[in-house]
Coordinates of C-alpha atoms and ligand atoms in Angstrom, one line a residue:
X106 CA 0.0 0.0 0.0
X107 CA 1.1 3.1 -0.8
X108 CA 2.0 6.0 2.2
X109 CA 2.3 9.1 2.1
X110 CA 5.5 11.5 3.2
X111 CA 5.5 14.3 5.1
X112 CA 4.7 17.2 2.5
X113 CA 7.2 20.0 1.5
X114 CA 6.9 23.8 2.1
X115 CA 4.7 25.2 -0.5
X116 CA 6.4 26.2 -3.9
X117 CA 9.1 23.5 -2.7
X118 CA 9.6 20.1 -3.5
X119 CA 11.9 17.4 -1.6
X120 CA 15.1 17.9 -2.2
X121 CA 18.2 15.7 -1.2
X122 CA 19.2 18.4 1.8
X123 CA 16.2 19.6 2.3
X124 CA 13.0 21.4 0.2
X125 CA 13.8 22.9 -2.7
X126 CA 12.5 25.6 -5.0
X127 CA 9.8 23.6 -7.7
X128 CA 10.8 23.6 -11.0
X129 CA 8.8 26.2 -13.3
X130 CA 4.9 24.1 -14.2
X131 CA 4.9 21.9 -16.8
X132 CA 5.4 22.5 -20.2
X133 CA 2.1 23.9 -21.5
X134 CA 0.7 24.3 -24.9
X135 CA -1.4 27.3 -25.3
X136 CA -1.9 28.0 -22.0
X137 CA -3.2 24.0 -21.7
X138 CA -1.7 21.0 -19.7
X139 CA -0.7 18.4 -21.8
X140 CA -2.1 14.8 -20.5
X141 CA -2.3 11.5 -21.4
X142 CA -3.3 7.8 -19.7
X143 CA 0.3 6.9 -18.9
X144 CA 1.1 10.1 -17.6
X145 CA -2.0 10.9 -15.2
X146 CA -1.2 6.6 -14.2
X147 CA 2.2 7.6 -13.5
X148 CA 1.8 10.6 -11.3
X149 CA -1.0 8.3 -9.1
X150 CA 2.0 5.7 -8.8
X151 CA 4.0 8.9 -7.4
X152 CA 4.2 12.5 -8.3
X153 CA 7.5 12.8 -7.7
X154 CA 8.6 10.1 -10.1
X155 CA 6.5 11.9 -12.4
X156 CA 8.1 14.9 -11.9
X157 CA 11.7 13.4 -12.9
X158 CA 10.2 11.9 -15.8
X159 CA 8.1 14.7 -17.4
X160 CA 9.3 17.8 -15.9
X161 CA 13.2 17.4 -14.8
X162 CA 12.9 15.1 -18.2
X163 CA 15.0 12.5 -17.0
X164 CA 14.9 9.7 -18.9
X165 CA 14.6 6.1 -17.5
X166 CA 16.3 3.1 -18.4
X167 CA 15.4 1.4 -21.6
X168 CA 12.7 -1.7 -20.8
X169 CA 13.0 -4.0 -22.9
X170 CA 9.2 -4.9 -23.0
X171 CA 8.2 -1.6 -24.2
X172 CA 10.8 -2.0 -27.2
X173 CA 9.3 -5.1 -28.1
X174 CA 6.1 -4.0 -28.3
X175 CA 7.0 -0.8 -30.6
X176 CA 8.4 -3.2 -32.4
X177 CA 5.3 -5.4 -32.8
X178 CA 3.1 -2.1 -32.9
X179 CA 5.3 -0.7 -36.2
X180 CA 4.7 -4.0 -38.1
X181 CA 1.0 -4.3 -37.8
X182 CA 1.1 -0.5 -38.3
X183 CA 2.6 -1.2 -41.5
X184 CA 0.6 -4.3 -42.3
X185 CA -2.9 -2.2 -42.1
X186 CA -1.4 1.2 -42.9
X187 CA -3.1 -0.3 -47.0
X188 CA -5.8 2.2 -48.3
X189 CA -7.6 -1.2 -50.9
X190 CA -5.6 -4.2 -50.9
X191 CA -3.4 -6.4 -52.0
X192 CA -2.1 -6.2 -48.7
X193 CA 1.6 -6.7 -47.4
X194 CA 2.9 -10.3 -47.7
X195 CA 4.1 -12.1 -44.5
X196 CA 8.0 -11.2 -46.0
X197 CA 6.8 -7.9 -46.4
X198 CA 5.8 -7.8 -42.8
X199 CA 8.4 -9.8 -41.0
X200 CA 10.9 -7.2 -42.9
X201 CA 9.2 -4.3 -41.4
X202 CA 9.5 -6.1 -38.0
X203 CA 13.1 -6.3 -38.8
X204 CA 13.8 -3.1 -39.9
X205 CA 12.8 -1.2 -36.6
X206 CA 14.1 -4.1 -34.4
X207 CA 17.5 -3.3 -35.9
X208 CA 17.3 0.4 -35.2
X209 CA 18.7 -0.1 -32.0
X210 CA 21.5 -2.4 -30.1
X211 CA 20.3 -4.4 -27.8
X212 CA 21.4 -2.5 -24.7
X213 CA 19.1 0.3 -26.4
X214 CA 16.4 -2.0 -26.3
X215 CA 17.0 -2.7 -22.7
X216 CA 18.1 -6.2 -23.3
X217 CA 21.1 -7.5 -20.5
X218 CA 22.7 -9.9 -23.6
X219 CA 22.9 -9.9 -27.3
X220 CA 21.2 -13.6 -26.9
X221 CA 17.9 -12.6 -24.6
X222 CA 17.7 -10.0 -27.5
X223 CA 17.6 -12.4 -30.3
X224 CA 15.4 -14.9 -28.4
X225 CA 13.0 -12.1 -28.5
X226 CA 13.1 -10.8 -31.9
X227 CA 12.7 -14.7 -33.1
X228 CA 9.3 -14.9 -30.5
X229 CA 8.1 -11.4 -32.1
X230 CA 8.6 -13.0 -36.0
X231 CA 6.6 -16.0 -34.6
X232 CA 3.6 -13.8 -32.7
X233 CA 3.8 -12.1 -36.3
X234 CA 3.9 -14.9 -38.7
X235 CA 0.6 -16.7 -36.4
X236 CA -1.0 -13.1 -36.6
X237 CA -0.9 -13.5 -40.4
X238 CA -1.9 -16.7 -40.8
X239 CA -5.0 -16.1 -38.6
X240 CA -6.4 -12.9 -39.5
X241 CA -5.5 -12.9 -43.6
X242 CA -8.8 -14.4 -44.7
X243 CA -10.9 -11.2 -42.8
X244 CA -7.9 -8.4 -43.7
X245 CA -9.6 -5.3 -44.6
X246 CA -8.5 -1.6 -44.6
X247 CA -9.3 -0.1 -41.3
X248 CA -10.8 3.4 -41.1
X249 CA -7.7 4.6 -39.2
X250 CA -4.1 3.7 -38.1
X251 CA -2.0 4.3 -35.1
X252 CA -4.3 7.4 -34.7
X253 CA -2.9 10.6 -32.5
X254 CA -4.9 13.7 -31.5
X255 CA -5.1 16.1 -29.2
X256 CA -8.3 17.3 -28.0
X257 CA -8.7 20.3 -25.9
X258 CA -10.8 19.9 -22.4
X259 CA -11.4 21.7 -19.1
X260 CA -7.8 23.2 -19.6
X261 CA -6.2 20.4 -20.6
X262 CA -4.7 19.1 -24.0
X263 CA -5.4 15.4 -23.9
X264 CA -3.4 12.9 -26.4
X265 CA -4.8 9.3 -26.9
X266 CA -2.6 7.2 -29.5
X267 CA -5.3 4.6 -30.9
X268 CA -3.8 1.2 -32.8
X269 CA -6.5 0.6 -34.4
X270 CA -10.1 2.2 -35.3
X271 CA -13.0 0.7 -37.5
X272 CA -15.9 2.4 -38.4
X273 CA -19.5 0.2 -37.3
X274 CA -21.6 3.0 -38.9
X275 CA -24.1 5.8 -38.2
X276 CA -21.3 7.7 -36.8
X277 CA -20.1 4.4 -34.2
X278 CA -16.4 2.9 -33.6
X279 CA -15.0 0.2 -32.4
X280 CA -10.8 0.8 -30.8
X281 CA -8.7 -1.9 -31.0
X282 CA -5.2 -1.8 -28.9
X283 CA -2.7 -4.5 -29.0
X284 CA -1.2 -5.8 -26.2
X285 CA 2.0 -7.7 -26.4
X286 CA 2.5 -8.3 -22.7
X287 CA 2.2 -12.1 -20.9
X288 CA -1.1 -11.6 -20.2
X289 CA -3.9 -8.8 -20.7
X290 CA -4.9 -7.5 -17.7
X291 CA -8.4 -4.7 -17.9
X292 CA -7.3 -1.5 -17.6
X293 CA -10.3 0.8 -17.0
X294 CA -9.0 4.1 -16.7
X295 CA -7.1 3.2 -20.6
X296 CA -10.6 2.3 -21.6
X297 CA -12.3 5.5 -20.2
X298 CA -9.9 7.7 -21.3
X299 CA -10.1 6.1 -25.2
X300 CA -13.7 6.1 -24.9
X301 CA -13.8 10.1 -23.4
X302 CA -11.5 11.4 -26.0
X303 CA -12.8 10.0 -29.0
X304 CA -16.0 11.2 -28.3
X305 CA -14.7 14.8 -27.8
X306 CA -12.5 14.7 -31.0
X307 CA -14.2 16.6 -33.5
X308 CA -11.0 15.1 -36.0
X309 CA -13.0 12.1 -35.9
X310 CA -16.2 13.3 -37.7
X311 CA -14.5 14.9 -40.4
X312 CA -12.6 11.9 -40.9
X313 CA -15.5 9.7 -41.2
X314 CA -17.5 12.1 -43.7
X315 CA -13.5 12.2 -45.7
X316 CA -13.4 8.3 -45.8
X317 CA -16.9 7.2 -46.0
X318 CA -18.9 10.6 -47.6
X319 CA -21.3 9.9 -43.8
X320 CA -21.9 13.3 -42.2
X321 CA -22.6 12.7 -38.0
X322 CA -23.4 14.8 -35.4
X323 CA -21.6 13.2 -32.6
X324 CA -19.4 9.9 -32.5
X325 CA -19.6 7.1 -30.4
X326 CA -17.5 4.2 -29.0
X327 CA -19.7 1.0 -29.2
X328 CA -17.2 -1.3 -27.9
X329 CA -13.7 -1.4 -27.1
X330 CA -10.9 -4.5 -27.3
X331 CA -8.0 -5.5 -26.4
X332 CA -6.2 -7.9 -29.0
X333 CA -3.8 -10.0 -27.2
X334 CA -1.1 -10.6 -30.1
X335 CA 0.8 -13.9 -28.3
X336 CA -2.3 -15.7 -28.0
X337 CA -4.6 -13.9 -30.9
X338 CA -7.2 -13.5 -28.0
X339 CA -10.1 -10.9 -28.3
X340 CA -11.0 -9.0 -25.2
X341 CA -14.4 -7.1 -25.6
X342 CA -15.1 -4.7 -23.4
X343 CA -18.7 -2.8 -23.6
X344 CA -18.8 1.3 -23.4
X345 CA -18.5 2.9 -19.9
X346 CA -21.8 4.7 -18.7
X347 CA -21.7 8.1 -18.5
X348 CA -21.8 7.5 -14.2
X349 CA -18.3 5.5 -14.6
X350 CA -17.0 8.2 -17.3
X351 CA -18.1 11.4 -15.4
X352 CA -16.5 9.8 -11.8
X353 CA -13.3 9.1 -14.3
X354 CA -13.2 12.6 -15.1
X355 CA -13.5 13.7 -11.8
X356 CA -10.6 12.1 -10.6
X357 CA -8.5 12.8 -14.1
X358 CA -9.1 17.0 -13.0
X359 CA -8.1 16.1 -9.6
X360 CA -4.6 14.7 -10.9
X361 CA -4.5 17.8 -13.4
X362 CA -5.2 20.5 -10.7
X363 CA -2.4 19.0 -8.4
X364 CA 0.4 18.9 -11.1
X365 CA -0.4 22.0 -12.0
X366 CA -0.4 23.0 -8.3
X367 CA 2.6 21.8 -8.3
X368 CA 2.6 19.0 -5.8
X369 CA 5.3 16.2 -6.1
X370 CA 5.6 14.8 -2.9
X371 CA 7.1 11.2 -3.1
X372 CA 4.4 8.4 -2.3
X373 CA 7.1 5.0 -1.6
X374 CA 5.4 1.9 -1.9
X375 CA 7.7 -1.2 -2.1
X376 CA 6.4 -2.0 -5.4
X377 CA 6.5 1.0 -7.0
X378 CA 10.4 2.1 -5.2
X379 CA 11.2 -1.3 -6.1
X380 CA 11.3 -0.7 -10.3
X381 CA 11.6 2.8 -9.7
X382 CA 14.7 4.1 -11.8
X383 CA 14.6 7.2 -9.9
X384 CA 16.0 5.7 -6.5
X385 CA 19.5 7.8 -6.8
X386 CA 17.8 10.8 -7.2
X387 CA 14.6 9.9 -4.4
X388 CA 15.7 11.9 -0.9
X389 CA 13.3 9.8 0.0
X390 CA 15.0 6.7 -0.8
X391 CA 17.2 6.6 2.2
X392 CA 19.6 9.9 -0.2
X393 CA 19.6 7.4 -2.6
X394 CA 21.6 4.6 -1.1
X395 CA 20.4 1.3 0.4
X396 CA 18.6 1.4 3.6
X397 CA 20.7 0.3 6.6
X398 CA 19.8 -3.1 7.6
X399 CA 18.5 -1.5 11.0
X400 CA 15.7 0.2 8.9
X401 CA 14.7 -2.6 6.7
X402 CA 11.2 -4.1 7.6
X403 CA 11.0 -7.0 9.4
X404 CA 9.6 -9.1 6.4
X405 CA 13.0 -7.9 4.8
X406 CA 14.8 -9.4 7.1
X407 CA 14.3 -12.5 6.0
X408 CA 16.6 -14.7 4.2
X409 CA 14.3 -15.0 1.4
X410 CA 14.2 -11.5 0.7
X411 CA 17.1 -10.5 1.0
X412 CA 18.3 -13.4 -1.8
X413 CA 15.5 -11.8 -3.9
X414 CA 17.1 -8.3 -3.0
X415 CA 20.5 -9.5 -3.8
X416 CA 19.8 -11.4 -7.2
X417 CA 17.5 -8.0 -8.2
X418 CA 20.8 -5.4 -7.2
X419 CA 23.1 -8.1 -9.0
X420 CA 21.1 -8.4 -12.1
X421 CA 20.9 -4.8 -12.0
X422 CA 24.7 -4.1 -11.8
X423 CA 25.5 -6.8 -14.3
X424 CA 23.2 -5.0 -17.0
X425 CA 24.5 -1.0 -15.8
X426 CA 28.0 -2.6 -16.1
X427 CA 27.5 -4.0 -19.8
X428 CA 26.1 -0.3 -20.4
X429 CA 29.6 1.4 -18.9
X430 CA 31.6 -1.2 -21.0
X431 CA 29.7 -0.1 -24.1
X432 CA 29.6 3.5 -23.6
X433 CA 33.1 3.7 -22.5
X434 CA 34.1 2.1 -25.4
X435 CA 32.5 4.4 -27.5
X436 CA 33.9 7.1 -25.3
X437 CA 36.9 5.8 -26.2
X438 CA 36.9 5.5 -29.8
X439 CA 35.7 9.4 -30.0
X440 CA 37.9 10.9 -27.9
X441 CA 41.7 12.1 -28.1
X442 CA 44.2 11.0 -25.6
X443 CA 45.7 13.4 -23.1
X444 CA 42.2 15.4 -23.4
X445 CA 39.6 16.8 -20.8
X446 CA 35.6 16.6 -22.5
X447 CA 33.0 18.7 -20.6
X448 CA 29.1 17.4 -20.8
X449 CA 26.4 19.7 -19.1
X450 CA 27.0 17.8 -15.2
X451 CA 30.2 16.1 -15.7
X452 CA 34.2 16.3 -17.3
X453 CA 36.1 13.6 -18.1
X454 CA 39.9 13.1 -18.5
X455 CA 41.0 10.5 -21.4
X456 CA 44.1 8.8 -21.0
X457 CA 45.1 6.5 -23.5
X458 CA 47.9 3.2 -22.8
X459 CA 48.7 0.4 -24.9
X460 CA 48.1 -3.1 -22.9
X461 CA 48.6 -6.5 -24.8
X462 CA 46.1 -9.2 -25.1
X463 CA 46.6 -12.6 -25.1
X464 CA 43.6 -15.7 -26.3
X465 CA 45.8 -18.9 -26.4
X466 CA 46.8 -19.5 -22.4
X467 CA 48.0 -22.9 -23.4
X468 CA 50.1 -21.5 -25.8
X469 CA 51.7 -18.8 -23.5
X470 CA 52.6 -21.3 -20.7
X471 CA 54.5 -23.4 -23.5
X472 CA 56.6 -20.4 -24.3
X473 CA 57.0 -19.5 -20.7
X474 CA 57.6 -23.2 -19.9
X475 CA 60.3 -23.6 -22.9
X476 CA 62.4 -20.5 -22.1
X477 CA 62.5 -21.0 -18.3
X478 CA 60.2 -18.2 -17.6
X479 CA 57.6 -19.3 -16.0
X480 CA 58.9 -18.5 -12.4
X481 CA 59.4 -14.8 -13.7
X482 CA 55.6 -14.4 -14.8
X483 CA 55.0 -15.2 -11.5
X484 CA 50.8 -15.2 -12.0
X485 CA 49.6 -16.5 -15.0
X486 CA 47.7 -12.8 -15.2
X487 CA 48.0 -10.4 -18.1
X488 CA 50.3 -7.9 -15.9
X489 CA 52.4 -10.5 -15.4
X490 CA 53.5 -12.0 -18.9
X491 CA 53.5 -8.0 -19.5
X492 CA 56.2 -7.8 -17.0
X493 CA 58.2 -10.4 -18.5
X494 CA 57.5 -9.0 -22.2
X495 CA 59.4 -6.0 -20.3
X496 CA 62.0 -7.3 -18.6
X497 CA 65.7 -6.4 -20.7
X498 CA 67.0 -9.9 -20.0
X499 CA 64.3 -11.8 -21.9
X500 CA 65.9 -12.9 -25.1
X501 CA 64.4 -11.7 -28.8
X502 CA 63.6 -15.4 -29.7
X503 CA 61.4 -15.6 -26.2
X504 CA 60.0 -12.7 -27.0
X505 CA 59.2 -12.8 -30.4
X506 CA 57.4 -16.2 -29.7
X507 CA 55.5 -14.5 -26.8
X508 CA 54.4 -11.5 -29.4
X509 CA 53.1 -14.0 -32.1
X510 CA 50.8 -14.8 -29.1
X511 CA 50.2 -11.4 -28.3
X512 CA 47.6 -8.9 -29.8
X513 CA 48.0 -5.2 -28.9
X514 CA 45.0 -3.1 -27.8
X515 CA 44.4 0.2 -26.7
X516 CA 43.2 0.4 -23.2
X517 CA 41.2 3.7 -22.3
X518 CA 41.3 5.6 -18.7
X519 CA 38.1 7.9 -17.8
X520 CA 38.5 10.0 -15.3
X521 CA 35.2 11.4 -14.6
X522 CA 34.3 14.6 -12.4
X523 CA 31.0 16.7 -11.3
X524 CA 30.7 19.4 -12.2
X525 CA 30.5 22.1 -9.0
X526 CA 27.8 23.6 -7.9
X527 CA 25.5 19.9 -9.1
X528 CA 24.3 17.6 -7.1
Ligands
SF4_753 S1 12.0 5.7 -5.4 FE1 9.8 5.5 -4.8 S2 9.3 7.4 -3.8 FE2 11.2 7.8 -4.9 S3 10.5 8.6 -6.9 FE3 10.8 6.4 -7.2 S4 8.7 5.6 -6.8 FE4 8.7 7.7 -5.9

């Protein structure tokens, strides 16, 4: 369950030593506060981790879920994106699925390993290739695609991004959203907010009299579903009254008036903290490190938990430590030796050194073995054939048998430093 914090002085929000001035209100578009599902979910998860996200603009870690299911989402965008048919052949659409899978590494994608990355993309050319084979007999045009608007309402600008939208009719839609997760779970306030906007969005009735010559005074969501791509399930949901839309609305102008108000006070719950990427930044996550084991809960203590905790953290560092290998490295490659870089919170100092590399170990200790060296390596570690490679008194044939083993690399040093004055 979530709990509340104590709240911050007004015009403050909590900062790591103490309250600190908020940040100007969120970016507005004609004097309007831009809103969506996702972000009016977010800010009831906590307003603070919605103030990092859309205000400070922080960006969280790539999830790997989410770049699966643009993936998925691009494809079939492409697949009904047809105006009359012939429509695009299963090549066709695999090679659109591949096409915006490759448009980023895997690390981009949020993947820990090149392999859980392929495993996926072969699961999404499957989901695609079952999608085709079971809906290609009933392929028709839809009435639209991936449709965006923004509709203007009690001082906000609302966006609603609709997959899929076919007309029933005397001015009546049906909204179909794919969902690419394990499992489709109802989400009510999605549904109400499709079924809300649509209604409002006067785009909608011109586009019907453009596509199908029918001029209607209003439009109207008959029914709304939720196609489960892995399993090609339907989920049908009927349209909200107007009881269940109007106590929706309430509670979306509640969330409105309090970010523009404003009010980002952290709300932990263990769930939420738990996947938050935030938690270096959160004063309210013990500054940002790991709580003390004197302030962990006494469920926590447990041995259980804290194996979960510990596979969770290591899993964690292994994938933030393929992301420092990869960025270093590119870091690397860029930059100049001997030279300081300045980004907008941090310097770093490049130092560049030459460091030998060696694949065949078997190999090596043969060499060592056959010129008596093998005492002088001392470990069997790269630092310590390098400090035989160096010694004066190892003979050129040694050596030169040692270097046909050998592969020189450049090994790059990153010093990095805050920049004063940040926190
Ligand atoms: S760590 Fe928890 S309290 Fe802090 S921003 Fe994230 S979700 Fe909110």
């Amino acid at each position: 369950m979530k709990k509340k914090n104590k709240e911050a002085a007004p015009g403050t929000v909590p900062g790591l030593f103490g309250d600190i001035p908020a940040a100007p209100p969120p970016a507005k578009k004609s004097g309007l506060l831009a809103f969506s599902y996702s972000k009016m979910s977010l800010y009831e998860e906590c307003p603070l981790k919605y103030k990092f996200k859309y205000i400070d603009k922080i960006k969280e870690e790539p999830k790997f879920y989410f770049a699966f299911g643009n993936s998925i989402h691009t494809a079939l965008e492409f697949l009904y994106s047809v105006k009359a048919p012939p429509f695009p052949s299963l090549e066709e659409l695999l090679e659109a699925f591949r096409t915006d899978w490759n448009r980023k590494s895997y690390l981009e994608k949020g993947y820990r390993t090149q392999q859980k990355a392929d495993r996926a993309y072969e699961d999404g050319r499957k989901m695609l290739t079952n999608y085709y084979a079971h809906n290609r007999a009933s392929f028709k045009p839809p009435f639209l695609v991936e449709y965006s608007t923004d509709v203007e309402v009690d001082g906000l600008l609302v966006r609603t991004i609709s997959d899929r939208i076919e007309y029933l009719g005397s001015g009546e839609i049906e909204i179909i959203d794919y969902k690419t997760g394990k499992n489709v779970k109802r989400q009510p306030l999605q549904l109400y907010m499709y079924q809300k906007i649509s209604e409002l969005d006067p785009r909608l009735k011109e586009k019907i009299a453009e596509t199908y010559g029918e001029r209607v005074s209003s439009v109207k969501v008959r029914q709304m579903q939720y196609y489960h791509v892995p399993t090609l399930e339907k989920h049908k949901f009927e349209r909200a009254d107007d009881k269940e839309i109007g106590a929706f609305w309430e509670r979306v102008l509640g969330v409105a008036e309090a970010i523009k108000g404003i009010k980002f006070d952290p709300t932990p719950a263990e769930q939420a903290c738990a996947w938050c990427d935030y938690k270096s930044l959160c004063p309210h996550f013990f500054g940002g490190h790991p709580p003390p084991p004197e302030a962990l809960p006494a469920s926590t203590e447990k041995i259980e938990a804290l194996v979960d905790r510990y596979g969770r953290l290591k899993e964690r560092m292994e994938e933030l430590q393929a992301q420092l290998d990869e960025v270093g490295e590119s870091l690397g490659s860029s930059a100049k030796d001997g030279s300081e870089y300045a980004g907008s919170q941090y310097t770093a100092q490049i130092k560049k050194r030459s460091k030998w590399e060696f694949k065949n170990r078997e190999g090596v200790i043969k060499v060592l073995r056959d010129f008596d060296l093998y005492q002088k390596a001392l470990t069997l570690t790269l630092s310590g054939i390098s400090t035989v490679l160096d010694s004066p008194d190892l003979t050129d044939e040694a050596r030169k048998k040692l270097l046909e083993l050998a592969v020189k690399k450049t090994a790059t040093d990153i010093k990095v430093v805050k920049k004063e004055g940040l926190i």
